[in-house]
């Protein structure tokens, strides 16, 4: 049960200011994956303290948080005391984290934006 480093960059999002995508915006996650590349819920229960997320963009400092799971919902949490900063991920438990796959994250403004998985490797 190893951890993986997953990097997602902002993909094309027609109808937004990111219509062409932006390789400088995205997320880097540390999480356990199953052999087929999905989040490993049972492994997560054992290593949840090590599961992290870093949101990055060129116009703000990187923001560090945690990958969280409650009931059927996965989300990114940046502050224990503030639920308004949580970023839900559409069907994250069903996504396959493999290079070229897409994931939708609802940002802090409530916009669903699509990200492309560009890297998956064992975490150091």
CSV table of C-alpha atoms in Angstrom, one decimal:
chain,number,residue,atom,x,y,z
A,1,UNK,CA,0.0,0.0,0.0
A,2,UNK,CA,2.1,2.9,-1.3
A,3,UNK,CA,1.2,6.5,-1.8
A,4,UNK,CA,1.1,8.1,-5.2
A,5,UNK,CA,1.8,11.6,-6.4
A,6,UNK,CA,-0.8,12.8,-8.8
A,7,UNK,CA,-0.5,16.0,-10.7
A,8,UNK,CA,-3.6,17.5,-12.5
A,9,UNK,CA,-3.4,20.7,-14.6
A,10,UNK,CA,-6.3,22.9,-15.8
A,11,UNK,CA,-7.7,21.5,-19.0
A,12,UNK,CA,-9.7,23.4,-21.6
A,13,UNK,CA,-12.9,24.8,-20.0
A,14,UNK,CA,-15.0,26.4,-22.8
A,15,UNK,CA,-17.2,29.3,-21.6
A,16,UNK,CA,-14.7,30.4,-18.9
A,17,UNK,CA,-11.6,32.5,-18.8
A,18,UNK,CA,-9.7,29.2,-19.1
A,19,UNK,CA,-11.2,28.2,-22.5
A,20,UNK,CA,-7.7,27.1,-23.6
A,21,UNK,CA,-6.7,25.6,-20.3
A,22,UNK,CA,-3.7,26.7,-18.2
A,23,UNK,CA,-0.7,24.4,-17.5
A,24,UNK,CA,0.3,26.7,-14.6
A,25,UNK,CA,-2.9,26.0,-12.6
A,26,UNK,CA,-3.7,22.7,-11.0
A,27,UNK,CA,-3.4,20.3,-8.1
A,28,UNK,CA,-0.7,17.9,-6.8
A,29,UNK,CA,-2.2,15.1,-4.6
A,30,UNK,CA,-0.7,12.5,-2.5
A,31,UNK,CA,-3.0,9.5,-2.1
A,32,UNK,CA,-3.2,5.7,-2.2
A,33,UNK,CA,-4.5,4.2,-5.5
A,34,UNK,CA,-5.8,0.7,-6.3
A,35,UNK,CA,-4.0,-1.3,-9.1
A,36,UNK,CA,-6.5,0.1,-11.6
A,37,UNK,CA,-5.7,3.7,-10.6
A,38,UNK,CA,-8.7,4.6,-8.4
A,39,UNK,CA,-8.6,6.0,-4.9
A,40,UNK,CA,-8.1,3.2,-2.5
A,41,UNK,CA,-10.6,3.9,0.3
A,42,UNK,CA,-9.5,1.1,2.6
A,43,UNK,CA,-5.8,2.2,2.3
A,44,UNK,CA,-6.8,5.8,2.8
A,45,UNK,CA,-8.3,4.9,6.2
A,46,UNK,CA,-4.8,3.8,7.3
A,47,UNK,CA,-2.8,6.7,5.8
A,48,UNK,CA,-5.2,9.6,5.8
A,49,UNK,CA,-2.8,11.8,7.7
A,50,UNK,CA,-0.4,11.5,4.8
A,51,UNK,CA,-2.9,12.3,2.1
A,52,UNK,CA,-2.4,15.9,0.9
A,53,UNK,CA,-3.3,18.3,-1.8
A,54,UNK,CA,-1.5,21.4,-3.0
A,55,UNK,CA,-3.4,23.9,-5.2
A,56,UNK,CA,-1.1,26.0,-7.4
A,57,UNK,CA,-1.6,28.9,-9.8
A,58,UNK,CA,0.6,31.7,-11.1
A,59,UNK,CA,-1.5,34.5,-9.5
A,60,UNK,CA,-1.5,33.2,-5.9
A,61,UNK,CA,0.7,31.4,-3.4
A,62,UNK,CA,0.4,27.6,-3.3
A,63,UNK,CA,-2.3,26.5,-0.9
A,64,UNK,CA,-1.7,23.2,1.1
A,65,UNK,CA,-4.6,21.1,2.3
A,66,UNK,CA,-5.7,17.5,2.9
A,67,UNK,CA,-7.6,15.0,0.8
A,68,UNK,CA,-10.7,14.1,2.9
A,69,UNK,CA,-13.4,11.4,2.7
A,70,UNK,CA,-16.7,11.4,4.5
A,71,UNK,CA,-19.4,8.9,3.6
A,72,UNK,CA,-19.4,8.8,-0.2
A,73,UNK,CA,-17.9,12.2,-0.7
A,74,UNK,CA,-14.2,13.1,-1.4
A,75,UNK,CA,-13.1,16.7,-1.2
A,76,UNK,CA,-10.1,18.9,-0.7
A,77,UNK,CA,-10.0,20.7,2.7
A,78,UNK,CA,-7.7,23.6,3.4
A,79,UNK,CA,-8.9,24.7,6.9
A,80,UNK,CA,-10.4,22.5,9.7
A,81,UNK,CA,-12.4,25.4,11.0
A,82,UNK,CA,-13.9,26.6,7.7
A,83,UNK,CA,-16.1,24.4,5.6
A,84,UNK,CA,-16.6,27.1,3.0
A,85,UNK,CA,-13.1,26.5,1.7
A,86,UNK,CA,-13.8,22.8,0.9
A,87,UNK,CA,-13.6,21.9,-2.8
A,88,UNK,CA,-15.7,18.9,-3.7
A,89,UNK,CA,-14.6,16.7,-6.5
A,90,UNK,CA,-17.3,15.3,-8.8
A,91,UNK,CA,-17.4,11.5,-8.4
A,92,UNK,CA,-13.7,11.4,-7.3
A,93,UNK,CA,-14.1,7.9,-6.0
A,94,UNK,CA,-15.0,6.7,-9.5
A,95,UNK,CA,-12.2,8.5,-11.3
A,96,UNK,CA,-9.3,6.6,-12.6
A,97,UNK,CA,-6.0,8.5,-12.0
A,98,UNK,CA,-4.0,7.7,-15.1
A,99,UNK,CA,-2.2,10.1,-17.4
A,100,UNK,CA,-4.7,11.6,-19.9
A,101,UNK,CA,-7.8,11.1,-17.7
A,102,UNK,CA,-10.0,14.1,-16.6
A,103,UNK,CA,-11.3,15.2,-13.2
A,104,UNK,CA,-13.8,17.9,-12.4
A,105,UNK,CA,-13.1,20.1,-9.3
A,106,UNK,CA,-15.5,22.7,-8.0
A,107,UNK,CA,-13.4,25.7,-7.1
A,108,UNK,CA,-13.9,28.1,-4.2
A,109,UNK,CA,-16.2,30.2,-6.3
A,110,UNK,CA,-18.5,27.2,-7.0
A,111,UNK,CA,-17.4,26.7,-10.6
A,112,UNK,CA,-16.8,23.2,-11.9
A,113,UNK,CA,-13.5,23.2,-13.7
A,114,UNK,CA,-11.9,20.3,-15.6
A,115,UNK,CA,-8.4,19.2,-14.9
A,116,UNK,CA,-6.2,16.7,-16.8
A,117,UNK,CA,-4.1,14.1,-15.0
A,118,UNK,CA,-0.6,14.7,-16.3
A,119,UNK,CA,1.5,12.7,-13.9
A,120,UNK,CA,1.1,9.6,-11.6
A,121,UNK,CA,4.1,8.2,-9.8
A,122,UNK,CA,5.0,6.6,-6.5
A,123,UNK,CA,5.3,9.3,-3.8
A,124,UNK,CA,8.9,9.8,-2.5
